[in-house]
XYZ file of N, CA and C in Angstrom:
693
model
N 172.646 177.545 168.659
C 171.455 177.423 169.586
C 169.966 178.202 169.261
N 169.976 179.419 168.899
C 168.723 179.791 168.419
C 168.169 179.456 167.325
N 168.927 178.666 166.532
C 167.819 178.318 165.921
C 167.057 176.726 166.028
N 167.613 176.086 166.859
C 166.700 175.046 167.833
C 165.578 175.282 168.209
N 165.602 176.488 168.851
C 164.772 177.333 169.998
C 163.513 177.180 168.763
N 164.003 178.163 167.651
C 162.941 178.719 166.450
C 162.317 177.445 165.929
N 162.997 176.379 165.753
C 162.485 175.171 165.192
C 161.305 174.416 166.305
N 161.903 174.237 167.413
C 161.056 173.615 168.175
C 159.691 174.545 168.569
N 159.753 175.955 168.443
C 158.625 176.896 168.451
C 157.700 176.181 167.555
N 158.219 176.227 165.781
C 157.687 176.054 164.763
C 156.901 174.575 164.881
N 157.813 173.640 165.639
C 157.065 172.323 165.487
C 155.759 172.195 166.461
N 155.728 173.094 167.522
C 155.009 173.259 168.763
C 153.445 173.885 168.336
N 153.762 174.685 167.385
C 152.663 175.529 166.624
C 152.205 174.225 165.920
N 152.354 174.047 165.004
C 152.325 172.682 163.828
C 151.643 172.114 164.554
N 151.975 171.318 165.583
C 151.349 170.362 166.856
C 150.093 170.642 166.876
N 150.006 172.109 167.522
C 148.620 172.821 168.068
C 147.820 173.117 166.755
N 148.148 173.536 165.569
C 146.880 173.293 164.992
C 146.550 171.863 164.381
N 147.370 171.061 164.512
C 146.948 169.955 164.058
C 145.862 169.128 165.274
N 145.864 169.605 166.511
C 145.422 169.091 167.394
C 143.982 169.350 167.392
N 143.939 171.266 167.141
C 142.441 171.921 167.069
C 141.592 171.279 165.702
N 142.472 171.077 165.013
C 141.756 170.341 163.700
C 141.624 171.329 162.602
N 142.359 172.694 162.341
C 142.077 173.987 162.022
C 142.496 173.145 160.313
N 141.663 173.461 159.191
C 141.925 173.559 157.925
C 142.858 174.640 157.496
N 143.236 174.558 156.063
C 143.969 175.439 155.241
C 143.349 176.715 155.644
N 141.851 177.172 155.681
C 141.441 178.105 155.298
C 141.414 179.085 156.864
N 142.063 178.409 158.009
C 142.025 178.545 159.258
C 141.168 179.163 160.030
N 140.193 178.017 159.755
C 138.911 177.871 160.640
C 138.737 176.146 160.874
N 138.046 176.093 162.279
C 138.093 174.980 162.716
C 137.275 174.412 161.583
N 137.678 172.918 161.223
C 136.640 172.026 160.267
C 135.522 171.360 161.247
N 134.553 171.531 160.740
C 133.261 170.906 160.895
C 133.396 169.446 160.980
N 132.883 168.803 162.128
C 133.109 167.533 162.572
C 131.641 166.655 161.796
N 131.664 165.564 161.018
C 130.653 165.000 160.258
C 131.091 163.259 160.889
N 129.313 163.504 162.027
C 129.211 162.044 162.448
C 127.704 161.676 162.119
N 128.040 160.311 161.900
C 126.570 159.551 161.610
C 125.776 159.805 163.049
N 124.430 159.989 162.588
C 123.355 160.147 163.318
C 123.138 158.542 164.670
N 122.947 158.991 165.751
C 123.045 157.939 166.993
C 121.725 157.169 166.474
N 121.307 155.927 167.180
C 120.078 155.697 166.878
C 118.687 156.320 167.886
N 119.111 156.988 168.916
C 118.491 157.801 169.758
C 117.722 158.911 168.617
N 118.858 159.767 167.682
C 118.468 160.792 167.086
C 117.640 160.377 165.856
N 117.726 159.293 165.169
C 117.427 158.358 164.336
C 115.339 158.061 164.456
N 115.476 157.521 165.644
C 114.282 157.377 165.907
C 113.573 158.480 166.295
N 113.895 159.620 166.775
C 113.320 160.872 166.689
C 112.949 161.345 165.608
N 113.917 161.304 164.919
C 113.310 162.005 163.172
C 112.400 161.034 162.949
N 112.237 159.937 163.030
C 111.058 159.014 162.786
C 110.113 159.833 163.129
N 109.785 159.865 164.509
C 108.689 159.958 165.357
C 108.116 161.549 164.497
N 109.215 162.303 164.432
C 108.863 163.913 163.982
C 107.965 163.511 162.590
N 108.615 162.770 161.874
C 107.715 162.428 160.554
C 106.708 161.665 160.401
N 106.311 161.007 161.275
C 104.834 160.502 162.024
C 104.221 161.114 162.325
N 104.871 162.216 163.170
C 103.823 163.164 163.489
C 102.965 163.987 162.753
N 104.118 164.348 161.801
C 103.877 165.403 160.624
C 102.538 164.614 159.467
N 103.249 163.445 159.255
C 102.044 162.666 158.371
C 100.849 162.542 159.391
N 100.461 162.559 160.645
C 99.661 162.224 160.821
C 98.892 163.518 161.303
N 99.248 164.724 161.032
C 98.841 166.145 161.381
C 98.181 166.475 159.870
N 98.902 166.086 158.595
C 98.439 166.178 157.433
C 96.992 165.408 157.052
N 97.099 164.346 157.831
C 95.687 163.530 157.352
C 94.610 163.762 158.232
N 95.021 164.570 159.372
C 93.870 165.147 160.176
C 93.166 166.410 159.221
N 94.040 167.177 158.998
C 93.698 168.465 158.282
C 92.802 168.107 156.936
N 93.447 166.838 156.390
C 92.437 166.534 155.149
C 91.416 166.284 155.442
N 91.355 165.105 156.780
C 89.758 164.801 157.299
C 89.143 166.050 157.428
N 89.393 167.126 158.242
C 88.647 167.837 158.572
C 88.340 168.868 157.624
N 89.214 168.752 156.401
C 88.946 169.567 155.187
C 87.499 169.248 154.265
N 87.787 167.483 154.687
C 86.525 166.643 153.471
C 85.282 166.646 154.182
N 85.524 166.867 155.705
C 84.491 167.049 156.840
C 83.431 168.177 156.589
N 84.463 169.534 156.319
C 83.546 170.798 156.164
C 82.876 170.489 154.847
N 83.830 170.002 153.550
C 83.078 170.089 152.336
C 81.822 169.278 152.463
N 81.828 168.313 153.375
C 80.793 167.245 152.880
C 79.577 168.232 153.617
N 79.964 168.988 154.878
C 78.990 169.685 155.687
C 78.160 171.008 154.707
N 78.876 171.164 153.813
C 78.731 172.598 152.888
C 77.916 172.094 151.650
N 78.192 170.987 151.130
C 76.989 170.167 150.207
C 75.528 169.605 150.898
N 76.284 169.162 152.473
C 74.720 168.900 152.583
C 74.110 170.141 152.890
N 74.543 171.587 153.461
C 73.513 172.303 153.882
C 73.092 172.851 152.016
N 73.824 172.630 151.009
C 73.126 173.138 149.561
C 71.747 171.955 149.872
N 72.010 170.784 149.927
C 70.974 169.509 149.442
C 69.794 169.972 150.699
N 70.081 170.112 151.575
C 69.132 170.930 152.910
C 68.123 171.999 152.092
N 69.052 172.779 151.738
C 68.342 174.125 151.683
C 67.205 174.207 150.013
N 68.145 173.345 148.807
C 67.243 173.061 148.009
C 65.963 172.191 148.219
N 65.836 171.112 149.129
C 64.555 170.200 149.552
C 63.812 170.993 150.400
N 64.145 172.289 150.912
C 63.496 173.097 151.957
C 62.663 174.097 150.343
N 63.533 174.100 149.498
C 62.859 175.144 148.503
C 62.107 174.716 147.560
N 62.263 173.045 147.532
C 61.337 172.424 147.085
C 59.886 172.390 147.813
N 59.834 171.961 149.010
C 58.686 171.541 149.870
C 57.624 172.763 149.562
N 59.037 173.838 149.761
C 57.884 175.055 150.121
C 57.023 175.405 148.642
N 57.809 175.257 147.601
C 57.079 175.621 146.183
C 55.883 174.824 145.959
N 56.067 173.350 146.715
C 54.735 172.899 146.263
C 53.509 172.880 147.406
N 53.531 173.785 148.521
C 52.603 174.334 149.356
C 52.805 173.658 150.889
N 53.966 172.983 150.555
C 54.149 172.097 151.961
C 54.642 173.535 153.071
N 54.843 173.157 154.718
C 55.563 173.794 155.445
C 56.586 173.313 156.162
N 57.550 172.898 155.942
C 58.834 172.556 156.622
C 59.439 172.798 157.800
N 59.678 172.232 158.438
C 60.636 172.236 159.500
C 61.658 171.513 159.877
N 62.807 172.630 160.613
C 64.054 171.716 160.384
C 64.306 171.961 162.115
N 64.677 170.647 162.373
C 65.249 170.595 163.794
C 66.332 171.059 164.025
N 67.086 170.746 165.478
C 68.513 171.049 165.849
C 69.198 169.939 165.303
N 69.247 168.890 164.656
C 70.265 167.971 163.847
C 70.213 168.552 162.343
N 69.042 169.300 161.951
C 69.170 169.791 160.746
C 68.216 168.733 159.722
N 67.427 168.045 160.476
C 66.483 167.222 159.801
C 64.974 167.592 159.453
N 64.566 167.208 158.289
C 63.097 167.770 158.126
C 61.915 167.548 158.403
N 60.921 167.763 159.217
C 59.651 167.441 159.392
C 58.637 168.255 158.378
N 57.767 167.517 157.567
C 57.058 168.081 156.826
C 55.797 167.001 156.712
N 54.941 167.949 156.460
C 53.626 167.247 155.783
C 52.949 167.075 154.206
N 52.786 166.211 153.971
C 52.251 166.156 152.467
C 51.459 165.293 151.780
N 50.125 166.220 151.655
C 48.709 165.493 151.383
C 48.366 164.643 152.464
N 48.694 165.121 154.063
C 48.414 164.707 155.098
C 49.347 163.633 155.901
N 50.082 163.121 155.107
C 51.194 162.185 155.569
C 52.454 162.847 156.219
N 52.902 162.435 157.597
C 54.137 163.053 158.126
C 55.352 162.745 157.530
N 56.198 163.181 156.782
C 57.328 162.883 156.530
C 58.833 163.291 157.080
N 59.901 162.548 157.389
C 60.704 162.671 157.831
C 62.218 162.743 156.931
N 62.800 163.825 156.777
C 63.984 163.808 156.137
C 65.476 164.226 156.729
N 66.123 163.209 156.228
C 67.939 163.517 156.845
C 68.358 163.535 155.742
N 69.655 163.947 155.704
C 70.577 164.316 154.937
C 71.955 163.856 154.732
N 72.644 163.273 153.866
C 74.185 162.914 153.599
C 74.530 163.271 152.391
N 75.666 164.163 152.633
C 75.948 165.038 151.346
C 74.547 165.336 150.154
N 75.251 164.730 149.280
C 73.920 165.426 147.812
C 72.467 164.379 148.182
N 72.067 163.587 149.138
C 71.248 162.630 149.556
C 70.639 163.075 150.537
N 69.079 162.751 149.967
C 68.179 163.162 151.191
C 67.354 161.438 151.232
N 67.118 161.267 152.458
C 66.724 160.345 153.007
C 65.438 160.737 153.465
N 64.105 160.234 152.428
C 62.921 160.688 152.734
C 61.891 159.295 153.816
N 61.689 159.691 155.133
C 61.074 158.070 155.761
C 59.442 158.802 156.203
N 58.726 157.664 155.615
C 57.241 157.848 155.787
C 57.191 156.820 157.168
N 57.306 157.441 158.229
C 57.696 156.517 159.780
C 56.521 155.803 160.378
N 56.239 154.649 160.643
C 54.916 154.088 161.235
C 53.801 154.918 161.003
N 53.797 154.319 159.009
C 52.312 154.909 158.526
C 51.308 153.787 159.102
N 51.655 152.546 159.456
C 50.478 152.017 160.207
C 51.021 151.282 161.363
N 50.299 150.734 162.377
C 50.891 149.916 163.433
C 49.717 148.923 163.571
N 49.988 147.759 163.405
C 49.403 146.617 163.609
C 49.190 145.742 164.682
N 48.470 145.111 165.248
C 48.391 144.348 166.332
C 48.442 142.780 165.633
N 49.219 142.285 165.788
C 49.519 140.855 165.116
C 49.174 139.992 165.896
N 48.381 139.846 166.511
C 48.018 138.293 167.318
C 46.741 138.165 166.761
N 46.288 138.298 165.359
C 44.942 137.807 165.092
C 45.653 137.283 163.823
N 46.796 137.253 163.468
C 47.440 136.531 162.579
C 48.638 136.469 162.073
N 49.375 135.628 161.175
C 50.595 135.261 161.242
C 51.723 136.384 160.516
N 52.721 136.956 161.855
C 53.323 138.388 161.386
C 54.082 137.828 160.095
N 54.502 136.434 159.943
C 55.176 136.035 158.418
C 54.310 136.510 157.276
N 53.277 136.828 157.484
C 52.303 137.104 156.542
C 52.589 138.590 156.132
N 52.821 139.629 157.052
C 53.032 140.850 157.094
C 54.579 141.086 156.158
N 55.517 140.530 156.710
C 56.938 140.114 155.890
C 57.223 139.697 154.624
N 56.001 139.027 154.194
C 55.679 137.994 152.902
C 55.183 139.587 151.999
N 54.127 140.241 152.474
C 53.534 141.035 151.689
C 54.260 142.685 151.600
N 55.026 142.800 152.772
C 56.343 143.890 152.724
C 57.500 143.256 151.021
N 57.928 142.291 151.286
C 58.537 141.569 150.447
C 58.384 141.832 149.275
N 57.063 141.484 148.802
C 56.350 141.266 147.378
C 56.274 142.647 146.905
N 55.864 143.839 147.859
C 55.756 145.204 147.436
C 57.114 146.049 147.137
N 58.051 145.600 147.871
C 59.531 145.973 147.422
C 60.216 145.509 146.392
N 59.587 144.530 145.378
C 59.983 144.162 143.818
C 59.216 145.185 143.499
N 58.154 145.849 143.558
C 57.765 146.990 142.801
C 58.629 148.257 142.601
N 58.757 149.229 141.938
C 59.259 150.271 141.721
C 58.619 151.308 143.080
N 59.853 152.276 143.742
C 59.303 153.257 144.630
C 59.751 152.625 145.992
N 59.490 153.240 147.393
C 60.080 153.529 148.329
C 60.412 151.961 148.838
N 61.152 151.724 149.711
C 61.094 150.286 150.409
C 60.716 150.269 151.456
N 59.609 149.561 152.053
C 58.646 149.118 152.944
C 59.740 148.516 154.061
N 59.483 148.629 155.261
C 60.290 148.151 156.048
C 59.287 147.675 157.219
N 59.527 146.412 157.945
C 58.607 146.250 159.111
C 59.341 146.052 160.286
N 58.773 146.318 161.333
C 59.271 146.530 162.755
C 58.310 145.761 163.728
N 59.077 144.514 164.055
C 57.978 143.871 165.069
C 58.327 144.254 166.227
N 57.391 144.327 166.955
C 57.581 144.975 168.534
C 57.683 143.852 169.372
N 58.077 143.828 170.885
C 57.626 142.826 171.658
C 56.361 143.030 172.411
N 55.562 143.829 172.279
C 54.414 144.278 172.437
C 53.102 143.206 172.198
N 53.522 142.840 170.722
C 52.507 142.142 169.604
C 51.880 143.104 168.478
N 52.770 144.060 168.681
C 51.983 145.345 167.234
C 53.624 145.083 166.406
N 53.524 145.461 165.240
C 54.460 145.867 164.273
C 54.323 146.999 163.394
N 55.239 147.883 163.614
C 55.300 148.944 162.365
C 55.418 148.833 161.320
N 54.954 149.709 160.471
C 55.848 149.750 158.657
C 55.657 151.367 158.252
N 56.669 150.863 157.957
C 57.162 152.244 157.526
C 57.923 152.311 156.148
N 58.295 153.370 155.588
C 58.740 153.450 154.116
C 59.640 154.592 153.966
N 60.556 154.130 152.868
C 61.796 155.286 152.615
C 62.274 154.939 151.288
N 63.007 156.301 150.964
C 63.120 156.384 149.870
C 64.242 157.401 149.526
N 65.672 156.998 149.016
C 67.179 157.714 149.069
C 67.133 158.331 147.803
N 67.049 159.840 147.604
C 67.191 160.557 146.378
C 68.476 161.497 146.621
N 68.853 161.618 145.234
C 69.638 162.739 145.000
C 69.344 163.674 144.513
N 69.930 164.666 144.971
C 69.676 166.452 144.490
C 70.773 167.665 144.411
N 70.794 167.833 143.352
C 71.351 168.949 142.891
C 71.125 170.592 142.645
N 71.178 171.713 143.329
C 71.108 172.870 143.460
C 70.472 172.825 141.880
N 71.183 172.642 140.572
C 70.728 173.049 139.492
C 70.320 172.418 138.482
N 69.662 171.417 139.224
C 68.834 170.487 138.270
C 67.563 171.000 138.410
N 66.916 171.333 137.061
C 65.922 171.760 137.115
C 64.623 170.727 137.383
N 64.874 170.288 137.220
C 63.633 168.693 137.537
C 63.553 168.379 138.866
N 64.142 169.200 139.936
C 64.189 168.795 141.180
C 62.717 168.807 142.071
N 61.903 169.704 141.453
C 60.589 170.047 142.382
C 59.524 168.501 141.454
N 60.013 168.154 140.146
C 58.632 167.141 139.522
C 59.271 165.927 140.394
N 60.529 165.619 140.456
C 61.238 164.592 140.708
C 61.097 163.993 142.440
N 60.934 165.103 143.417
C 60.667 165.089 144.668
C 59.203 165.006 144.982
N 58.398 165.611 143.772
C 56.504 165.503 144.085
C 56.532 164.096 143.818
N 56.993 163.328 142.355
C 56.623 162.283 142.422
C 57.347 161.420 143.545
N 58.397 161.582 144.132
C 59.161 160.603 144.930
C 57.732 160.613 146.063
N 57.271 161.808 146.367
C 56.194 161.680 147.459
C 55.049 161.143 147.128
N 54.491 161.488 146.158
C 53.472 160.573 145.593
C 53.631 158.766 145.390
N 54.651 158.525 145.258
C 55.397 157.002 144.960
C 54.508 156.272 146.954
N 55.082 157.322 147.602
C 54.671 156.460 148.840
C 53.420 156.093 149.184
N 52.161 156.532 148.777
C 50.984 156.409 148.962
C 50.662 155.565 147.835
N 51.261 155.023 146.923
C 51.308 153.797 145.926
C 51.736 152.965 146.539
N 52.716 152.527 147.185
C 53.503 152.121 148.026
C 52.660 151.449 149.033
N 51.589 152.000 149.758
C 51.117 151.823 150.904
C 49.968 150.797 150.565
N 49.404 151.419 148.803
C 48.334 150.783 148.432
C 48.869 149.214 148.055
N 50.191 149.546 147.505
C 50.792 147.959 147.111
C 50.983 146.590 148.115
N 51.433 147.351 149.375
C 51.239 146.312 150.601
C 49.986 146.163 151.026
N 49.041 146.939 151.101
C 47.967 146.267 151.190
C 46.991 145.498 150.186
N 47.518 145.304 148.997
C 47.003 144.669 147.962
C 47.570 143.368 148.397
N 49.020 142.977 148.596
C 49.742 141.921 148.713
C 49.336 141.360 149.979
N 48.938 142.050 150.966
C 48.293 141.339 152.081
C 47.481 140.681 152.052
N 46.279 141.680 151.279
C 44.768 141.173 151.304
C 45.275 139.650 150.526
N 45.842 139.253 149.557
C 45.999 138.019 148.855
C 46.665 137.397 149.591
N 47.347 137.424 150.266
C 47.936 136.483 151.235
C 47.363 135.971 152.100
N 46.081 137.038 153.137
C 45.361 136.899 154.184
C 43.991 135.974 153.035
N 43.811 135.778 152.083
C 42.309 135.222 151.717
C 43.361 134.000 151.228
N 44.186 133.917 150.906
C 45.034 132.700 150.449
C 44.825 131.794 151.613
N 45.279 132.097 153.002
C 45.369 131.436 153.967
C 44.266 131.265 154.725
N 42.711 131.975 154.351
C 41.711 131.949 155.221
C 40.769 131.580 154.451
N 41.015 131.752 152.729
C 39.832 131.199 152.066
C 39.277 132.492 152.014
N 38.383 132.908 150.407
C 37.779 133.797 149.997
C 36.857 134.096 150.950
N 36.342 135.453 150.747
C 35.381 135.821 151.762
C 35.534 136.659 152.887
N 36.992 136.441 153.527
C 36.998 136.594 154.912
C 37.768 138.109 155.082
N 37.922 138.597 153.865
C 38.554 140.138 153.698
C 37.097 140.765 153.602
N 37.359 142.332 154.074
C 36.583 143.241 153.786
C 36.592 143.558 152.824
N 35.363 144.839 152.228
C 35.185 145.070 150.596
C 36.251 145.312 150.054
N 37.391 146.423 150.757
C 37.874 146.725 149.674
C 39.355 145.826 149.835
N 39.147 144.309 150.004
C 40.120 143.251 150.160
C 41.214 143.234 150.750
N 40.869 143.835 152.131
C 41.806 144.031 153.213
C 41.108 143.241 154.644
N 42.161 142.543 155.670
C 41.371 142.493 156.483
C 40.714 143.808 157.270
N 39.522 143.724 158.174
C 39.280 145.025 158.716
C 40.053 145.237 160.023
N 40.992 144.521 160.488
C 41.425 144.802 162.096
C 42.950 145.764 161.784
N 43.184 145.928 160.554
C 44.678 146.407 159.807
C 44.691 147.615 159.344
N 45.665 148.264 159.332
C 45.445 149.141 158.066
C 44.841 150.606 158.860
N 44.973 150.894 160.067
C 44.302 151.827 160.606
C 44.984 153.163 160.164
N 44.461 154.566 159.745
C 45.521 155.447 159.668
C 46.057 156.160 160.778
N 47.226 156.450 160.532
C 48.219 156.940 161.934
C 47.773 157.847 162.679
N 46.740 158.912 162.086
C 46.157 159.610 162.869
C 45.489 159.316 164.080
N 44.877 158.098 163.947
C 43.975 157.476 164.860
C 44.570 156.498 166.153
N 45.851 156.693 165.891
C 46.427 155.824 167.223
C 48.219 156.029 167.349
N 48.621 155.657 168.728
C 49.786 156.464 168.937
C 50.710 155.394 168.764
N 51.939 155.965 168.297
C 53.380 155.142 168.425
C 53.391 154.125 169.308
N 53.655 152.953 169.589
C 54.292 152.368 171.053
C 55.845 153.078 171.599
N 55.933 152.973 172.517
C 57.274 153.108 172.960
C 58.215 151.780 172.653
């Protein structure tokens, strides 16, 4: 009878081990289950967030690098302008305003590039001729080397003529000063080119002898210092 009791106890202990899932090591075995759909979705979202954060960090790094390069370009331009006797002024946006040979230039920057503008170097009343003549003269001048001419016709019957040129600067280039001086000088040649092309168009449309002694109609191309830019 006693051996039956011992056998029953042994069988009970064996069943208890099986229910608890204990292995041969005497420790409970870990349960391996497949992730649920909700857990899988959460993992995907976490991975997506990590990728987006990495992308943002990379964009911030690139922007900081661009700003650093832009500052180097600005410092290089300031050094050049001062070396040729100019007195440049930097505004709150980092743009430069400077006078060279009596002309006012505005310079803005992007990376290694500097955009040099001669804004509204002439303001013309277009009620005495066809404004298309002015576009034709600007287009003809733009086929020549040098800055690009931009014509802005306003609703008040005036046209603003501007020129701009994009230059690339690097701090270690030994020819920076010669290069920038040549670019600034080219703005004056471009103005004369626009005047010459317009004079030809004006005389073509009106006949010989209608222009002044310099080949340009007397009512246009007044120096910017003698008038104000309309709003």
